[in-house]
Amino acid sequence: MQKKLKITDFISIFFRSFFIQAVWNFQSMLAVGFSYSLVPVAKRLFKSKMDRKKFFERHLNFFNAHPYFSSFALGAIARIEEDYVLTGKSDYQKIERLKNALIGPLGAIGDQVVWATLKPASILVGVLGVLVIQDFKSKIIFLMLILILYNVPHLYIRFFGILKGYNLGFNVYKLLNLDNFKAYKLFYAGIGALSLGLFTGFTIVIYSNINFRYFIIFIVSIMSAYIYKKWKQSFYGSIIFPLMLSILMGVILESI
Amino acid sequence: MENVLIGLLGSLLVLDTTVAFQFLISQPLITSTLLGWFLGDMQLGLEVGFYLQLLWLSSMPVGAAIVPEGNIAAIVITVLVLRYNAIYHNFYTLLVTGIIYGILVSFVGGELVVLYRKINVKLMQKLLYKAKMGYFFRLSRINLTALFLHYVLMFILITIALFCGDILYGFFESIPADWEQYFRYGSIGIIGIGVGLILPLYREKSNLVFIIIGLVAGIFFFMILR
């Protein structure tokens, strides 16, 4: 059967997906952005205003996912809606069930892979470069490297997520298993952990060479921030308390 | 006038945090360097961004969580440090006090995001109401309205925070110059705090091995290098 959706529609979905969180709200969460991204699908598949209205009513109620990984759901929904139009058979309850089933995996995988792995690893490489490299121009190259390390997989997930979701349709859930992203997660987590180790090692060498007091402050502030964060789970407190402690220790150490 | 210009530019960068693109341009390291370039001292901007990045690296916008608005803080702190370092020449004092002030700004930023998301609920309800009335959906207009609203809210916050910062830093003349050495300890503390906050992200055993390898390699390599 001749497919209705064209590559230009997927490109349009891809660009619209950059604004998927613009109307993020406590009631429907990602639903408005999700529907906004699906506008090219509605335009291509439905010609009458009434059909388009029904299409958006199906998708405006509630949806949530990681913003990048929502592309898998966008692709799958595009495929299913297209199939319904082509075959003339429709079961919109199944779409609703699929969307509800995807919320958990898309959020969990996205948070694990992007926020907890990709983002800190990319930035840590840049931070390490800025600390270690003396030449200013090379430091700027490391800033560029952050953007490359982060955005290549970011854009890949956004675009190929749409295509893979479209190819798999209802079967998209089979792809959404953390094991499928394990190698990628291990690679970036390794880079991040190694950068953090190198960063700490370099800082220890610098501070030990300049002034041993600096080294003490550095170690105490690592420990106090770590313990305070674990103990109170407060972001602001785990900055303010160790910061005050380091200044106070500085005053005491200078007066000895 | 400069504060308004920075407000206009800064709130554009802040859009990258969650509402649009998410290319990481809004991260303090990048934002502060860009602002440094805009204000004529890119190198100092990068240095400020380095400290701020370490503090805000561990905050993750997971699910519906309201994360501290580190990017807004970074914009305000960078501008104030760059502006007043040229007058007082006490970088560490300005940096550490700027961070304390920036934490307050980032908290207000987080509250504004809550307000923005509540307003989005109203926009959403309006959209659904129009749908039931049979009007064609104006999704693009709603999206643009939300983006503009976010932009305006953040512009107001950045501009007010900069004006208040100017008033606050006006009192810095009375701070004794030798306090700079104490705030130097604070700046070292910032780096330590950054490491301490990032560590929980790598608490898995496999990651700890990499951290230890990096740490040992770093110490030996840089000791030889120096």
Short mmCIF file of C-alpha atoms in Angstrom, two decimals:
data_model
loop_
_atom_site.label_atom_id
_atom_site.label_comp_id
_atom_site.label_asym_id
_atom_site.label_seq_id
_atom_site.Cartn_x
_atom_site.Cartn_y
_atom_site.Cartn_z
CA MET A 1 0.00 0.00 0.00
CA GLN A 2 1.30 3.46 -0.92
CA LYS A 3 2.54 5.31 2.16
CA LYS A 4 1.14 8.76 2.72
CA LEU A 5 3.76 10.29 4.99
CA LYS A 6 6.87 11.67 3.31
CA ILE A 7 10.41 12.34 4.51
CA THR A 8 9.62 16.08 4.59
CA ASP A 9 6.92 15.32 7.19
CA PHE A 10 9.48 13.55 9.39
CA ILE A 11 11.90 16.47 9.02
CA SER A 12 9.09 18.82 10.03
CA ILE A 13 8.27 16.64 13.08
CA PHE A 14 11.99 16.66 13.95
CA PHE A 15 12.21 20.47 13.94
CA ARG A 16 8.93 20.85 15.81
CA SER A 17 10.14 18.40 18.45
CA PHE A 18 12.68 21.02 19.61
CA PHE A 19 9.71 22.89 21.08
CA ILE A 20 8.02 19.85 22.59
CA GLN A 21 8.37 21.22 26.13
CA ALA A 22 7.29 24.80 25.38
CA VAL A 23 3.80 24.34 26.86
CA TRP A 24 4.84 21.77 29.49
CA ASN A 25 2.22 22.00 32.23
CA PHE A 26 1.09 20.19 35.37
CA GLN A 27 -2.16 18.96 33.78
CA SER A 28 -1.32 17.43 30.41
CA MET A 29 2.50 17.61 30.76
CA LEU A 30 4.01 17.09 27.29
CA ALA A 31 0.71 16.65 25.41
CA VAL A 32 0.54 20.10 23.78
CA GLY A 33 4.13 19.90 22.50
CA PHE A 34 3.52 16.33 21.40
CA SER A 35 0.44 17.38 19.42
CA TYR A 36 2.32 20.38 18.01
CA SER A 37 5.02 18.02 16.72
CA LEU A 38 2.36 15.84 15.09
CA VAL A 39 0.82 18.71 13.08
CA PRO A 40 2.58 17.57 9.82
CA VAL A 41 1.00 14.11 10.28
CA ALA A 42 -2.46 15.61 10.76
CA LYS A 43 -2.04 17.86 7.74
CA ARG A 44 -0.90 14.99 5.52
CA LEU A 45 -3.43 12.38 6.63
CA PHE A 46 -6.59 14.35 7.28
CA LYS A 47 -8.06 16.86 4.89
CA SER A 48 -11.27 17.78 6.69
CA LYS A 49 -11.30 20.09 9.72
CA MET A 50 -13.43 17.62 11.65
CA ASP A 51 -10.92 14.76 11.18
CA ARG A 52 -8.04 16.98 12.23
CA LYS A 53 -10.02 18.11 15.27
CA LYS A 54 -10.62 14.50 16.28
CA PHE A 55 -6.92 13.72 15.70
CA PHE A 56 -5.82 16.44 18.09
CA GLU A 57 -8.48 15.53 20.63
CA ARG A 58 -6.89 12.07 20.75
CA HIS A 59 -3.46 13.48 21.49
CA LEU A 60 -4.06 16.58 23.59
CA ASN A 61 -5.24 14.90 26.78
CA PHE A 62 -2.11 13.65 28.49
CA PHE A 63 1.36 12.50 27.57
CA ASN A 64 4.73 12.60 29.21
CA ALA A 65 8.19 11.32 28.31
CA HIS A 66 11.77 12.39 28.12
CA PRO A 67 11.81 15.22 25.52
CA TYR A 68 14.37 13.53 23.24
CA PHE A 69 13.04 10.00 23.57
CA SER A 70 9.48 11.15 22.88
CA SER A 71 10.59 11.01 19.22
CA PHE A 72 10.08 7.21 19.34
CA ALA A 73 6.45 7.78 20.35
CA LEU A 74 6.02 10.48 17.69
CA GLY A 75 7.21 8.09 14.99
CA ALA A 76 5.08 5.20 16.24
CA ILE A 77 1.94 7.32 16.46
CA ALA A 78 2.56 8.69 12.95
CA ARG A 79 2.79 5.11 11.64
CA ILE A 80 -0.32 3.87 13.44
CA GLU A 81 -2.42 6.88 12.40
CA GLU A 82 -1.24 6.39 8.81
CA ASP A 83 -2.08 2.68 8.90
CA TYR A 84 -5.57 3.44 10.21
CA VAL A 85 -6.16 5.89 7.37
CA LEU A 86 -4.79 3.48 4.74
CA THR A 87 -6.68 0.41 5.93
CA GLY A 88 -9.84 2.20 7.01
CA LYS A 89 -9.82 0.20 10.22
CA SER A 90 -9.22 2.05 13.45
CA ASP A 91 -9.00 1.29 17.14
CA TYR A 92 -8.08 4.51 18.87
CA GLN A 93 -8.23 2.85 22.28
CA LYS A 94 -5.09 0.95 21.25
CA ILE A 95 -3.29 4.22 20.53
CA GLU A 96 -4.23 5.50 23.96
CA ARG A 97 -3.03 2.27 25.58
CA LEU A 98 0.26 2.40 23.65
CA LYS A 99 0.89 6.00 24.67
CA ASN A 100 0.19 5.19 28.30
CA ALA A 101 2.48 2.17 28.10
CA LEU A 102 5.31 4.23 26.59
CA ILE A 103 5.31 6.97 29.24
CA GLY A 104 7.28 4.93 31.78
CA PRO A 105 10.00 3.45 29.53
CA LEU A 106 10.54 6.65 27.53
CA GLY A 107 10.95 8.68 30.71
CA ALA A 108 13.13 6.17 32.52
CA ILE A 109 15.47 5.44 29.61
CA GLY A 110 15.74 9.12 28.70
CA ASP A 111 16.55 10.15 32.25
CA GLN A 112 19.12 7.37 32.64
CA VAL A 113 20.78 7.77 29.27
CA VAL A 114 20.63 11.52 28.73
CA TRP A 115 20.37 13.38 32.04
CA ALA A 116 22.35 10.96 34.21
CA THR A 117 24.97 9.89 31.65
CA LEU A 118 25.32 11.86 28.44
CA LYS A 119 24.99 15.35 29.89
CA PRO A 120 27.43 15.07 32.84
CA ALA A 121 29.98 13.11 30.76
CA SER A 122 30.03 15.67 27.92
CA ILE A 123 30.35 18.59 30.33
CA LEU A 124 33.00 16.88 32.46
CA VAL A 125 35.22 16.40 29.40
CA GLY A 126 34.92 20.13 28.71
CA VAL A 127 35.50 21.11 32.34
CA LEU A 128 38.61 18.90 32.46
CA GLY A 129 39.94 20.49 29.29
CA VAL A 130 39.34 24.01 30.61
CA LEU A 131 41.21 23.15 33.83
CA VAL A 132 44.17 21.33 32.32
CA ILE A 133 44.82 23.20 29.06
CA GLN A 134 46.57 26.54 29.47
CA ASP A 135 46.04 27.98 25.99
CA PHE A 136 42.80 29.96 25.78
CA LYS A 137 42.01 28.97 22.18
CA SER A 138 42.35 25.29 23.08
CA LYS A 139 39.95 25.85 25.97
CA ILE A 140 37.39 27.17 23.50
CA ILE A 141 37.91 24.01 21.42
CA PHE A 142 36.96 22.01 24.51
CA LEU A 143 33.75 24.03 24.80
CA MET A 144 32.99 23.08 21.22
CA LEU A 145 33.79 19.47 22.12
CA ILE A 146 31.11 19.58 24.85
CA LEU A 147 28.53 20.63 22.26
CA ILE A 148 29.66 17.95 19.80
CA LEU A 149 29.82 15.13 22.35
CA TYR A 150 26.35 16.00 23.60
CA ASN A 151 24.51 17.05 20.47
CA VAL A 152 25.57 14.27 18.08
CA PRO A 153 23.74 11.60 20.15
CA HIS A 154 21.03 14.13 21.06
CA LEU A 155 20.15 14.86 17.45
CA TYR A 156 20.54 11.20 16.54
CA ILE A 157 17.98 10.18 19.18
CA ARG A 158 15.58 12.91 18.09
CA PHE A 159 15.70 12.14 14.36
CA PHE A 160 16.29 8.39 14.21
CA GLY A 161 13.86 7.95 17.10
CA ILE A 162 11.13 9.26 14.80
CA LEU A 163 12.20 6.96 11.95
CA LYS A 164 12.59 3.88 14.17
CA GLY A 165 9.28 4.57 15.87
CA TYR A 166 7.68 4.89 12.44
CA ASN A 167 9.20 1.61 11.22
CA LEU A 168 8.12 -0.30 14.30
CA GLY A 169 4.67 1.19 14.94
CA PHE A 170 3.01 -0.73 17.78
CA ASN A 171 6.21 -2.76 18.24
CA VAL A 172 8.20 0.29 19.31
CA TYR A 173 7.98 -0.86 22.92
CA LYS A 174 10.32 -3.78 22.05
CA LEU A 175 13.10 -1.29 21.37
CA LEU A 176 12.55 0.60 24.59
CA ASN A 177 14.60 -1.50 26.90
CA LEU A 178 17.54 -0.06 28.81
CA ASP A 179 19.65 -3.05 27.66
CA ASN A 180 19.43 -1.73 24.09
CA PHE A 181 21.22 1.44 25.22
CA LYS A 182 23.62 -0.29 27.62
CA ALA A 183 26.79 -0.06 25.48
CA TYR A 184 26.17 3.58 24.78
CA LYS A 185 25.47 4.28 28.48
CA LEU A 186 28.60 2.40 29.60
CA PHE A 187 30.74 4.31 27.10
CA TYR A 188 29.58 7.75 28.21
CA ALA A 189 29.54 6.83 31.92
CA GLY A 190 33.14 5.60 31.54
CA ILE A 191 34.20 8.85 29.88
CA GLY A 192 32.46 10.89 32.59
CA ALA A 193 33.90 8.88 35.50
CA LEU A 194 37.40 8.93 33.99
CA SER A 195 37.18 12.71 33.44
CA LEU A 196 36.01 13.21 37.02
CA GLY A 197 38.93 11.12 38.31
CA LEU A 198 41.46 13.00 36.15
CA PHE A 199 39.94 16.33 37.18
CA THR A 200 40.20 15.47 40.88
CA GLY A 201 43.73 14.09 40.46
CA PHE A 202 44.89 17.23 38.66
CA THR A 203 43.29 19.52 41.26
CA ILE A 204 44.97 17.57 44.08
CA VAL A 205 48.38 17.97 42.37
CA ILE A 206 47.86 21.72 41.83
CA TYR A 207 46.68 22.48 45.36
CA SER A 208 49.28 20.27 47.03
CA ASN A 209 51.99 22.12 45.12
CA ILE A 210 50.69 25.64 45.79
CA ASN A 211 49.67 25.41 49.44
CA PHE A 212 48.85 22.36 51.56
CA ARG A 213 46.00 24.29 53.21
CA TYR A 214 44.29 24.52 49.84
CA PHE A 215 44.51 20.76 49.54
CA ILE A 216 42.83 20.35 52.96
CA ILE A 217 40.02 22.76 52.02
CA PHE A 218 39.51 20.92 48.73
CA ILE A 219 39.15 17.52 50.39
CA VAL A 220 36.94 18.84 53.23
CA SER A 221 34.61 20.59 50.78
CA ILE A 222 34.26 17.41 48.66
CA MET A 223 33.33 15.40 51.72
CA SER A 224 31.02 18.01 53.27
CA ALA A 225 29.12 18.58 50.01
CA TYR A 226 28.78 14.83 49.41
CA ILE A 227 27.61 14.07 52.96
CA TYR A 228 25.24 17.05 53.15
CA LYS A 229 23.64 16.13 49.81
CA LYS A 230 23.16 12.52 50.96
CA TRP A 231 21.89 13.56 54.36
CA LYS A 232 19.54 16.46 53.55
CA GLN A 233 18.96 16.01 49.80
CA SER A 234 19.10 19.80 49.55
CA PHE A 235 20.80 21.31 46.52
CA TYR A 236 21.09 24.82 47.94
CA GLY A 237 22.20 23.63 51.38
CA SER A 238 24.87 21.38 49.93
CA ILE A 239 26.42 24.43 48.28
CA ILE A 240 25.96 27.05 51.01
CA PHE A 241 27.02 24.92 54.00
CA PRO A 242 30.34 23.61 52.55
CA LEU A 243 31.07 27.05 51.04
CA MET A 244 30.71 28.74 54.43
CA LEU A 245 32.75 25.96 55.99
CA SER A 246 35.60 26.43 53.52
CA ILE A 247 35.70 30.21 54.13
CA LEU A 248 35.61 29.68 57.90
CA MET A 249 38.39 27.11 57.69
CA GLY A 250 40.36 29.55 55.56
CA VAL A 251 40.04 32.22 58.25
CA ILE A 252 41.14 29.74 60.93
CA LEU A 253 44.05 28.34 58.88
CA GLU A 254 45.29 31.83 58.01
CA SER A 255 45.27 32.86 61.65
CA ILE A 256 47.33 29.83 62.79
CA MET B 1 20.75 50.10 29.60
CA GLU B 2 23.37 47.34 29.56
CA ASN B 3 21.32 45.39 32.12
CA VAL B 4 18.30 45.47 29.81
CA LEU B 5 20.41 44.34 26.85
CA ILE B 6 21.84 41.47 28.89
CA GLY B 7 18.31 40.63 30.04
CA LEU B 8 17.19 40.44 26.40
CA LEU B 9 20.15 38.26 25.41
CA GLY B 10 20.22 36.16 28.58
CA SER B 11 16.54 35.21 28.52
CA LEU B 12 17.07 34.01 24.95
CA LEU B 13 19.85 31.70 26.18
CA VAL B 14 17.64 30.52 29.07
CA LEU B 15 15.07 29.18 26.56
CA ASP B 16 17.59 26.44 25.80
CA THR B 17 17.31 25.01 29.33
CA THR B 18 14.00 23.20 28.95
CA VAL B 19 11.48 24.98 26.73
CA ALA B 20 13.33 24.92 23.40
CA PHE B 21 16.24 23.15 21.66
CA GLN B 22 18.20 21.91 24.73
CA PHE B 23 21.55 22.07 22.94
CA LEU B 24 23.44 22.72 26.25
CA ILE B 25 24.16 26.33 25.26
CA SER B 26 22.44 27.36 28.49
CA GLN B 27 25.00 25.53 30.61
CA PRO B 28 27.02 27.99 32.74
CA LEU B 29 30.34 27.14 31.07
CA ILE B 30 29.01 28.09 27.62
CA THR B 31 26.69 30.91 28.71
CA SER B 32 29.31 32.66 30.85
CA THR B 33 31.90 32.45 28.05
CA LEU B 34 29.41 33.90 25.57
CA LEU B 35 28.55 36.70 28.01
CA GLY B 36 32.25 37.30 28.62
CA TRP B 37 32.67 37.70 24.87
CA PHE B 38 29.68 40.07 24.77
CA LEU B 39 31.09 42.14 27.66
CA GLY B 40 34.65 42.22 26.33
CA ASP B 41 36.44 39.71 28.59
CA MET B 42 35.86 36.22 27.28
CA GLN B 43 38.67 34.69 29.34
CA LEU B 44 37.24 35.90 32.65
CA GLY B 45 33.78 34.82 31.51
CA LEU B 46 35.13 31.32 30.90
CA GLU B 47 36.78 31.27 34.33
CA VAL B 48 33.54 32.27 36.09
CA GLY B 49 31.62 29.73 34.01
CA PHE B 50 34.06 27.00 35.04
CA TYR B 51 33.30 27.50 38.75
CA LEU B 52 29.55 27.80 38.21
CA GLN B 53 29.41 24.76 35.95
CA LEU B 54 30.83 22.55 38.68
CA LEU B 55 28.11 23.66 41.09
CA TRP B 56 25.20 23.19 38.71
CA LEU B 57 26.38 20.09 36.84
CA SER B 58 24.64 17.64 39.15
CA SER B 59 21.16 19.17 38.88
CA MET B 60 19.03 17.11 36.50
CA PRO B 61 15.67 18.11 35.00
CA VAL B 62 14.22 14.65 35.60
CA GLY B 63 10.48 14.32 34.94
CA ALA B 64 8.46 17.15 36.45
CA ALA B 65 11.24 18.20 38.83
CA ILE B 66 11.83 21.93 39.28
CA VAL B 67 15.60 22.24 39.06
CA PRO B 68 17.51 25.26 40.40
CA GLU B 69 17.84 27.72 37.53
CA GLY B 70 21.63 27.63 37.33
CA ASN B 71 21.71 29.31 33.96
CA ILE B 72 19.95 32.45 35.20
CA ALA B 73 22.29 32.52 38.19
CA ALA B 74 25.25 32.06 35.84
CA ILE B 75 24.16 35.03 33.71
CA VAL B 76 23.71 37.32 36.72
CA ILE B 77 26.91 36.22 38.49
CA THR B 78 29.05 36.44 35.34
CA VAL B 79 27.88 39.96 34.53
CA LEU B 80 28.37 41.20 38.11
CA VAL B 81 31.82 39.60 38.49
CA LEU B 82 33.01 40.93 35.13
CA ARG B 83 31.62 44.39 35.79
CA TYR B 84 32.94 44.84 39.33
CA ASN B 85 36.24 42.99 38.94
CA ALA B 86 37.28 45.83 36.64
CA ILE B 87 36.62 48.26 39.54
CA TYR B 88 37.61 46.37 42.72
CA HIS B 89 40.09 43.79 41.37
CA ASN B 90 39.04 41.22 43.98
CA PHE B 91 37.91 38.29 41.84
CA TYR B 92 37.44 35.68 44.57
CA THR B 93 35.40 37.99 46.82
CA LEU B 94 33.14 38.88 43.91
CA LEU B 95 32.85 35.26 42.80
CA VAL B 96 31.95 33.77 46.17
CA THR B 97 29.51 36.52 47.15
CA GLY B 98 28.12 36.37 43.61
CA ILE B 99 27.44 32.67 44.03
CA ILE B 100 25.57 33.26 47.30
CA TYR B 101 23.49 35.93 45.56
CA GLY B 102 23.13 33.68 42.51
CA ILE B 103 21.67 30.89 44.64
CA LEU B 104 18.90 33.25 45.69
CA VAL B 105 18.33 34.21 42.03
CA SER B 106 18.25 30.56 40.95
CA PHE B 107 15.68 29.81 43.67
CA VAL B 108 13.45 32.65 42.44
CA GLY B 109 14.02 31.34 38.90
CA GLY B 110 12.75 27.92 39.97
CA GLU B 111 9.63 29.52 41.46
CA LEU B 112 9.05 31.43 38.22
CA VAL B 113 9.21 28.16 36.31
CA VAL B 114 6.45 26.82 38.59
CA LEU B 115 4.40 29.94 37.83
CA TYR B 116 5.08 29.53 34.11
CA ARG B 117 3.90 25.92 34.19
CA LYS B 118 0.75 26.95 36.06
CA ILE B 119 0.03 29.57 33.40
CA ASN B 120 0.59 26.84 30.81
CA VAL B 121 -2.24 24.89 32.44
CA LYS B 122 -4.53 27.87 31.68
CA LEU B 123 -3.27 27.95 28.09
CA MET B 124 -3.91 24.23 27.82
CA GLN B 125 -7.43 24.57 29.20
CA LYS B 126 -8.14 27.40 26.76
CA LEU B 127 -6.96 25.16 23.95
CA LEU B 128 -9.24 22.31 25.01
CA TYR B 129 -12.20 24.68 25.43
CA LYS B 130 -11.69 26.05 21.93
CA ALA B 131 -11.50 22.48 20.64
CA LYS B 132 -14.84 21.61 22.20
CA MET B 133 -16.36 24.76 20.71
CA GLY B 134 -15.29 23.48 17.31
CA TYR B 135 -12.52 25.98 16.60
CA PHE B 136 -9.53 24.72 14.72
CA PHE B 137 -6.57 24.15 16.97
CA ARG B 138 -4.10 26.96 17.13
CA LEU B 139 -1.22 24.94 18.48
CA SER B 140 1.52 27.06 16.93
CA ARG B 141 0.07 30.21 18.46
CA ILE B 142 -0.20 28.59 21.89
CA ASN B 143 3.39 27.32 21.59
CA LEU B 144 4.66 30.77 20.61
CA THR B 145 2.70 32.40 23.43
CA ALA B 146 4.25 30.02 25.96
CA LEU B 147 7.76 30.63 24.60
CA PHE B 148 7.22 34.39 24.70
CA LEU B 149 5.84 34.18 28.23
CA HIS B 150 8.91 32.24 29.38
CA TYR B 151 11.15 34.75 27.66
CA VAL B 152 9.42 37.72 29.33
CA LEU B 153 9.44 36.15 32.81
CA MET B 154 13.13 35.35 32.59
CA PHE B 155 13.92 38.76 31.11
CA ILE B 156 12.21 40.44 34.09
CA LEU B 157 14.07 38.23 36.56
CA ILE B 158 17.51 38.72 34.99
CA THR B 159 17.08 42.49 34.62
CA ILE B 160 15.81 42.98 38.19
CA ALA B 161 18.52 40.68 39.57
CA LEU B 162 21.18 42.72 37.75
CA PHE B 163 19.82 46.04 39.05
CA CYS B 164 19.66 44.65 42.61
CA GLY B 165 23.16 43.22 42.16
CA ASP B 166 24.43 46.67 41.19
CA ILE B 167 23.02 48.10 44.42
CA LEU B 168 24.48 45.24 46.46
CA TYR B 169 27.94 45.43 44.87
CA GLY B 170 27.96 49.18 45.47
CA PHE B 171 28.68 48.38 49.12
CA PHE B 172 31.77 46.34 48.23
CA GLU B 173 34.03 49.35 48.57
CA SER B 174 33.81 48.91 52.34
CA ILE B 175 35.03 45.28 52.24
CA PRO B 176 38.68 45.13 53.41
CA ALA B 177 41.10 44.10 50.63
CA ASP B 178 42.73 41.38 52.76
CA TRP B 179 39.44 39.43 52.89
CA GLU B 180 40.31 38.35 49.38
CA GLN B 181 42.60 35.63 50.83
CA TYR B 182 39.66 34.14 52.78
CA PHE B 183 37.42 34.15 49.75
CA ARG B 184 40.22 32.42 47.85
CA TYR B 185 39.56 29.47 50.16
CA GLY B 186 35.90 29.76 49.22
CA SER B 187 36.79 29.44 45.53
CA ILE B 188 38.71 26.22 46.28
CA GLY B 189 35.68 25.10 48.26
CA ILE B 190 33.52 25.66 45.15
CA ILE B 191 35.63 23.21 43.13
CA GLY B 192 35.47 20.68 45.97
CA ILE B 193 31.71 21.14 46.32
CA GLY B 194 31.34 20.56 42.57
CA VAL B 195 33.24 17.26 42.79
CA GLY B 196 31.28 16.26 45.92
CA LEU B 197 27.95 16.92 44.20
CA ILE B 198 28.93 15.12 40.98
CA LEU B 199 30.24 11.99 42.75
CA PRO B 200 26.75 10.50 43.48
CA LEU B 201 26.14 10.40 39.71
CA TYR B 202 28.93 7.82 39.45
CA ARG B 203 28.25 5.63 42.46
CA GLU B 204 27.92 2.42 40.40
CA LYS B 205 30.86 0.06 40.95
CA SER B 206 31.92 0.08 37.29
CA ASN B 207 32.10 3.88 37.37
CA LEU B 208 34.02 3.95 40.65
CA VAL B 209 36.75 1.87 38.98
CA PHE B 210 37.04 4.50 36.23
CA ILE B 211 37.13 7.31 38.80
CA ILE B 212 39.96 5.61 40.71
CA ILE B 213 41.89 4.89 37.50
CA GLY B 214 41.45 8.54 36.48
CA LEU B 215 42.43 9.79 39.91
CA VAL B 216 45.61 7.73 40.12
CA ALA B 217 46.53 8.42 36.49
CA GLY B 218 45.77 12.11 36.99
CA ILE B 219 47.97 12.41 40.05
CA PHE B 220 50.94 10.58 38.48
CA PHE B 221 50.59 12.16 35.04
CA PHE B 222 50.26 15.72 36.27
CA MET B 223 52.99 15.31 38.89
CA ILE B 224 55.38 14.25 36.12
CA LEU B 225 54.05 16.98 33.81
CA ARG B 226 54.63 19.69 36.40
#
